[in-house]
CSV table of C-alpha atoms in Angstrom, one decimal:
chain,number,residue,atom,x,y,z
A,1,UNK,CA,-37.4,48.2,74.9
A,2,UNK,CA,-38.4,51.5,73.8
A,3,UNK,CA,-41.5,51.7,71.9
A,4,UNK,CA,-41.7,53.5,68.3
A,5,UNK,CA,-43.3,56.4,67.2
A,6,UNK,CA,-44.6,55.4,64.1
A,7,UNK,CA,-44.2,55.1,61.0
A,8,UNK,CA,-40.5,53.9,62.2
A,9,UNK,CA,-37.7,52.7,61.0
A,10,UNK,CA,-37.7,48.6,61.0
A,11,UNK,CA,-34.2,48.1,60.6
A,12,UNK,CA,-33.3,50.9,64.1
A,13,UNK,CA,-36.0,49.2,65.7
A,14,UNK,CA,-34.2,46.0,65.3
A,15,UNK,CA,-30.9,47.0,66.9
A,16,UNK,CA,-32.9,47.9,69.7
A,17,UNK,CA,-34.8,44.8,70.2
A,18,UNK,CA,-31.2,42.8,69.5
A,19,UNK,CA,-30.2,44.4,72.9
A,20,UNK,CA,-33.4,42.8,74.7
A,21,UNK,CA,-33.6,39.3,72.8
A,22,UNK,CA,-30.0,38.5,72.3
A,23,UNK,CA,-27.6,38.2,74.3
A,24,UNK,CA,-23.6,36.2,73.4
A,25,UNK,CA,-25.0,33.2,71.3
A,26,UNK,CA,-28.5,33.0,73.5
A,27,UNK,CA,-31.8,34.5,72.5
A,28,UNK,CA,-35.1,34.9,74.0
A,29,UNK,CA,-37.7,32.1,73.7
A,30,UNK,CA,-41.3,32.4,75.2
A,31,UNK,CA,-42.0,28.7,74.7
A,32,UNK,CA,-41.2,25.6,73.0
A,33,UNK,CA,-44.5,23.4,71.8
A,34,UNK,CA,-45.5,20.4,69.2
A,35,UNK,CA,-48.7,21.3,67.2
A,36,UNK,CA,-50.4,20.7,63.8
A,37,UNK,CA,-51.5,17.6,61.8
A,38,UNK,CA,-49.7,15.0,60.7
A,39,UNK,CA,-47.4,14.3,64.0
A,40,UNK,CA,-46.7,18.5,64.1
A,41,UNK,CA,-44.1,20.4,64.0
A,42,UNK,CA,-41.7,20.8,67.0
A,43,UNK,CA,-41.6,25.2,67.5
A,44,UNK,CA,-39.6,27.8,69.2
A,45,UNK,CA,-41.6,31.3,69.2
A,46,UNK,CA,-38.9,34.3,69.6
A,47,UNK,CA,-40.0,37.5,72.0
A,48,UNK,CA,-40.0,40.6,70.2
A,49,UNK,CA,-40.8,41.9,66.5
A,50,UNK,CA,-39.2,45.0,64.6
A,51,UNK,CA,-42.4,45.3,63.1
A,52,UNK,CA,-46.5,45.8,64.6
A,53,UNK,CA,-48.7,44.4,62.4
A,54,UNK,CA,-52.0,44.6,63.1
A,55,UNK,CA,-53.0,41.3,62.5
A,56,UNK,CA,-50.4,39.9,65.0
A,57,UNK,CA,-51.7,36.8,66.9
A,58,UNK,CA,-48.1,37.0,69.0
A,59,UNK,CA,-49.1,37.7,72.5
A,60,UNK,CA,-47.4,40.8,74.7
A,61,UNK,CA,-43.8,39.6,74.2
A,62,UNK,CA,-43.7,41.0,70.8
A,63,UNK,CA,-44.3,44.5,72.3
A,64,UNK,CA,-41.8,43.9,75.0
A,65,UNK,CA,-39.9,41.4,74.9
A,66,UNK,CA,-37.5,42.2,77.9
A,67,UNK,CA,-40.4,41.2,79.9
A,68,UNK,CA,-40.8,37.6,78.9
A,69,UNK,CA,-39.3,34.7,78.0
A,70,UNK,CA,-35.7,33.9,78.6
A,71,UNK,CA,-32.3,33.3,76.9
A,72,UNK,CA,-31.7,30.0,75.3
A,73,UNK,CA,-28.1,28.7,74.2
A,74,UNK,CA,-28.0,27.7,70.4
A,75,UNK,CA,-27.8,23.7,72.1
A,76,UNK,CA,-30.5,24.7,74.6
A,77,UNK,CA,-32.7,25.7,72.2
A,78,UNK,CA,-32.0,22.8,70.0
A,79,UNK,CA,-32.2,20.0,72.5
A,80,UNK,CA,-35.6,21.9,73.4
A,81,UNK,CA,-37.0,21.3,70.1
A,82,UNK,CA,-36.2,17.5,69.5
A,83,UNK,CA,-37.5,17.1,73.1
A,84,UNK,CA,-41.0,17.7,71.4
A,85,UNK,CA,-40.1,16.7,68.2
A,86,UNK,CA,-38.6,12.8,69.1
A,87,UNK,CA,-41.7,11.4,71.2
A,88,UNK,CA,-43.8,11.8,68.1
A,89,UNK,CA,-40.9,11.3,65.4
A,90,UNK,CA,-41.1,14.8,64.5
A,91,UNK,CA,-38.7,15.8,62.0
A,92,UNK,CA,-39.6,19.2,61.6
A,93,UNK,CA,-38.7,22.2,63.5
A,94,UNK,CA,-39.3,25.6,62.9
A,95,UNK,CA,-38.3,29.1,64.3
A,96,UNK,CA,-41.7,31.4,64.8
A,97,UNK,CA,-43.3,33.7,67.1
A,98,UNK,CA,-41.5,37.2,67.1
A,99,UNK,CA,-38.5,37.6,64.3
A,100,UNK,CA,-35.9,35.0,65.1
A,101,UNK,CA,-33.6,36.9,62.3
A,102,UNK,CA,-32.8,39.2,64.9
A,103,UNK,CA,-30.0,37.2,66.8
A,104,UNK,CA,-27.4,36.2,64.2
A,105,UNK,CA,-25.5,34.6,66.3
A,106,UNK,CA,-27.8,32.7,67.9
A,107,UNK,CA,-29.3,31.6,64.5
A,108,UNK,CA,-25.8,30.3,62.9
A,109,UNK,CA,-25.1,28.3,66.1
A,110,UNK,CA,-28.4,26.6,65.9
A,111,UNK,CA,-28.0,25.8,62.3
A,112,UNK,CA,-24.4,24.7,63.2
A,113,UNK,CA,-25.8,22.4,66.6
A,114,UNK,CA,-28.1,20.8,63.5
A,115,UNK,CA,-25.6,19.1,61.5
A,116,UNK,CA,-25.8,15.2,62.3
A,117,UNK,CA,-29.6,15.2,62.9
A,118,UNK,CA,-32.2,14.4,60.5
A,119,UNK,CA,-34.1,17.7,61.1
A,120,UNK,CA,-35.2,20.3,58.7
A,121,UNK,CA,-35.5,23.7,60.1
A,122,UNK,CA,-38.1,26.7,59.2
A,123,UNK,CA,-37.3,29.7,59.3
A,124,UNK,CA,-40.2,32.1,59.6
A,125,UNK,CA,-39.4,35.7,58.8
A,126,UNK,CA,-40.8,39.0,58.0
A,127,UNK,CA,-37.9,39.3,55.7
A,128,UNK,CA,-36.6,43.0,56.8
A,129,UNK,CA,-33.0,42.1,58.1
A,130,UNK,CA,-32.3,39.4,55.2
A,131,UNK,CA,-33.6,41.8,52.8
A,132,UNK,CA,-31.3,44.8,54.3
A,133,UNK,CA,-28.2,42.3,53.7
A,134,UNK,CA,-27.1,40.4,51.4
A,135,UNK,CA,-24.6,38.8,52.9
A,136,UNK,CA,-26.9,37.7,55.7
A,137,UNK,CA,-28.5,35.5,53.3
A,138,UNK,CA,-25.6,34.5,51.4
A,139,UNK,CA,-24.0,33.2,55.0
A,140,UNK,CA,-27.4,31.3,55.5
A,141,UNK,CA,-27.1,29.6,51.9
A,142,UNK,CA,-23.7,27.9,53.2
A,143,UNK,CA,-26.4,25.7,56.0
A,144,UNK,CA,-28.6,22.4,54.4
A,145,UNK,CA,-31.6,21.2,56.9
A,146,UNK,CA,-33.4,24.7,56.3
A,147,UNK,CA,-36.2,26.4,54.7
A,148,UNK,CA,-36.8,30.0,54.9
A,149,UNK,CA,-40.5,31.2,54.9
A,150,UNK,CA,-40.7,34.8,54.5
A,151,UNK,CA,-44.3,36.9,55.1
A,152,UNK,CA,-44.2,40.0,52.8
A,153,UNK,CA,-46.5,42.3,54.5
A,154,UNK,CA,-47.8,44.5,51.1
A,155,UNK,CA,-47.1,45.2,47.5
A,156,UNK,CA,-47.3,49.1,48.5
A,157,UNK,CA,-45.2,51.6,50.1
A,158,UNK,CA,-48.9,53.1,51.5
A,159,UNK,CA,-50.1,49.2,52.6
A,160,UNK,CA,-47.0,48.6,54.2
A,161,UNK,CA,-47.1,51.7,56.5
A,162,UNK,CA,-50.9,50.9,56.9
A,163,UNK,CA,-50.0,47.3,58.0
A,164,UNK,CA,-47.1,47.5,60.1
A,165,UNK,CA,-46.8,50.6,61.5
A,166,UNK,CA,-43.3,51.1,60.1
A,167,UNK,CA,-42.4,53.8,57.6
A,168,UNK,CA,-43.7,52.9,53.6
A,169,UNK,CA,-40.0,53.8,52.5
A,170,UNK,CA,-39.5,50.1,54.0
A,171,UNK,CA,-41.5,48.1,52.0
A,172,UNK,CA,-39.0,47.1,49.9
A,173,UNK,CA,-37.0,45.1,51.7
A,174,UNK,CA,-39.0,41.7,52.1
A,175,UNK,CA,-38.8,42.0,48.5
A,176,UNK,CA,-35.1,42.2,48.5
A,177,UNK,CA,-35.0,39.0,50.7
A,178,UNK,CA,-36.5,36.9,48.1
A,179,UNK,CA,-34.1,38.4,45.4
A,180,UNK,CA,-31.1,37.4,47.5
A,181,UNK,CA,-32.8,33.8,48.1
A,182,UNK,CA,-33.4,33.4,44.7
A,183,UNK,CA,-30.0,34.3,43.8
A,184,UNK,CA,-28.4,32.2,46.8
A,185,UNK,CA,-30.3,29.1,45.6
A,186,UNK,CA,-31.9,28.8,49.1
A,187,UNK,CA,-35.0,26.4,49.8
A,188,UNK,CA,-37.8,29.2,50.7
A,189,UNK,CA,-41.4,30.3,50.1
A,190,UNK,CA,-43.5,33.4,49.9
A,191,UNK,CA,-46.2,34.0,52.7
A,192,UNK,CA,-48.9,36.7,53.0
A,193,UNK,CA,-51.6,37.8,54.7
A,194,UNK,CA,-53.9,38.3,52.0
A,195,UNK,CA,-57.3,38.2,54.1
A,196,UNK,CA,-59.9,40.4,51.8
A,197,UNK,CA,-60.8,41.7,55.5
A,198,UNK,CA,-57.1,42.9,55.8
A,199,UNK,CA,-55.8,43.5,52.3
A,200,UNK,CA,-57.7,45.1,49.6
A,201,UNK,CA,-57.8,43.7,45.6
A,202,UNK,CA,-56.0,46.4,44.7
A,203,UNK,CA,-52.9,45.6,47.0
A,204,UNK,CA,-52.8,42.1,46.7
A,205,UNK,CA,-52.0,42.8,42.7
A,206,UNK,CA,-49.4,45.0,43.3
A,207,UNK,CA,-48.2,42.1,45.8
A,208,UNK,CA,-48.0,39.8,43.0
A,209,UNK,CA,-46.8,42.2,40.2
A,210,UNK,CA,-43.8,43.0,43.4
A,211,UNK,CA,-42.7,39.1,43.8
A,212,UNK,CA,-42.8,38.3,39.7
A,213,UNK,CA,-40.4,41.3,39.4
A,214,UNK,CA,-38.1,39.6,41.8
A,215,UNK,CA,-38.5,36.7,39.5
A,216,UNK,CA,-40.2,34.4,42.4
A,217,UNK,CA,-42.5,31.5,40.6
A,218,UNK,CA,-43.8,29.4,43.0
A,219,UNK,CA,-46.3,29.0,45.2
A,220,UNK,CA,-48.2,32.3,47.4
A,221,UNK,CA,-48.7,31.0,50.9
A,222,UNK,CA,-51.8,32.8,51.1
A,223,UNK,CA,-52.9,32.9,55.6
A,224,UNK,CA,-56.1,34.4,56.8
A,225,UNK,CA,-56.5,36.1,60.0
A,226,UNK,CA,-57.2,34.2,62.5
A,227,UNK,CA,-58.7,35.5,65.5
A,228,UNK,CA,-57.1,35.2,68.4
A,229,UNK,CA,-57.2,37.7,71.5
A,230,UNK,CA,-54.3,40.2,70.6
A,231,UNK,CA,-55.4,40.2,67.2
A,232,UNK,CA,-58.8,41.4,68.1
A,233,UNK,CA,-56.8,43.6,70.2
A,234,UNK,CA,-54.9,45.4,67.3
A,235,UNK,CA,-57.3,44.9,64.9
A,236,UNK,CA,-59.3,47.3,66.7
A,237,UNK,CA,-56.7,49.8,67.6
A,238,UNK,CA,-55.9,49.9,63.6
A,239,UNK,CA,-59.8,51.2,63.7
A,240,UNK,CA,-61.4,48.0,62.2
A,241,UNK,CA,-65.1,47.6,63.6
A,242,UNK,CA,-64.4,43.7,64.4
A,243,UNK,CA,-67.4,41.6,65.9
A,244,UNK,CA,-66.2,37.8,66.6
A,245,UNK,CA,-68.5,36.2,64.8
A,246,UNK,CA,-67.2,38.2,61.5
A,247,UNK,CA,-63.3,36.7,62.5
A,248,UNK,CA,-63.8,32.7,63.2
A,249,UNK,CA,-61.4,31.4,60.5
């Protein structure tokens, strides 16, 4: 997978990483784990990103994916997530790592593989491809068992670009995902990175003034950088001056 020259285009980039992560109904998984309180959460991370934040704790993979992982049916991948769901009674599952939108295919078949268990699927997304169409979402809406959790990077065309490394013109289109989940009745919630060491006041503002005029009233899933290896990594390469000690969550 060619790299970008950035600011990029998102939505080209992820055509690009669709021909190294999917492949028929499989896509690319690095790994398949249990963590978290409370019994966990079963996980599947996706290789591969359309976008480079620079607070990314994904490892290599997202960069390029075409060196890692490898493909999993929508039953593989299923049957791999109960297997570390069941032994703890694990009823959630979730869809992480790189972007998991990427592979439609793959995605519906899951979701279709899911009907007749118990499970509840998350869906985490950085909300580019669902907000570029519509009808993406609107054939998600027709699946139960699932939660969408999308991270909206910035509230600003400027800390967008700054963040990601794709072009500000972009920054819409998280934005436009929660419109069409809103207007699809879909179970979802609003993430963001809104670390003071990552995003000014100023930003997160516009970041709230952006989601109220998509009418979105609950909850801000506010993270903070945690500070594992490759975010270090990128932190630094963004030109922050970042000593550990400063980064333990």
């Amino acid at each position: 997978m060619k790299q970008p020259q950035k600011p990029f285009d998102p939505v080209a980039l992820s055509l690009s990483l669709a021909e190294a992560v999917c492949k028929n109904s499989g896509m690319k998984y690095t790994v398949f784990c249990r963590s978290g309180p409370h019994g966990g959460i079963s996980t599947g991370y996706s290789a591969g990103c359309c976008l480079r934040c620079i607070f990314c704790w994904a490892d290599q993979s997202r960069d390029d994916p075409e060196k890692f992982g490898r493909f999993y049916s929508p039953e593989e991948a299923l049957g791999e997530l109960l297997k570390y769901a069941n032994p703890k009674g694990v009823k959630r599952l979730r869809l992480s790592g790189g972007e998991p939108t990427a592979c439609r295919d793959h995605l519906f078949g899951l979701l279709d593989a899911m009907q007749g268990t118990d499970s509840i699927l998350t869906l985490e997304t950085n909300g580019i491809l669902l907000g570029a169409d519509e009808e993406y979402v609107k054939r998600l809406s027709k699946f139960n068992q699932f939660h969408v959790r999308v991270s909206v990077k910035a509230g600003t065309a400027a800390g967008f670009q700054r963040i990601t490394g794709a072009h500000g013109e972009f920054y819409q289109l998280p934005f436009n995902a929660v419109s069409s989940l809103i207007k699809y009745k879909m179970s979802f919630h609003v993430a963001s990175m809104t670390d003071t060491r990552i995003m000014p006041a100023d930003e997160k503002s516009a970041l709230a003034k952006k989601l109220a005029e998509t009418g979105y009233r609950d909850f801000l899933e506010e993270e903070t950088c945690i500070p594992q290896p490759d975010t270090i990594r990128r932190l630094k390469e963004a030109g922050f001056t970042v000593f550990s000690e400063e980064w333990i969550a």
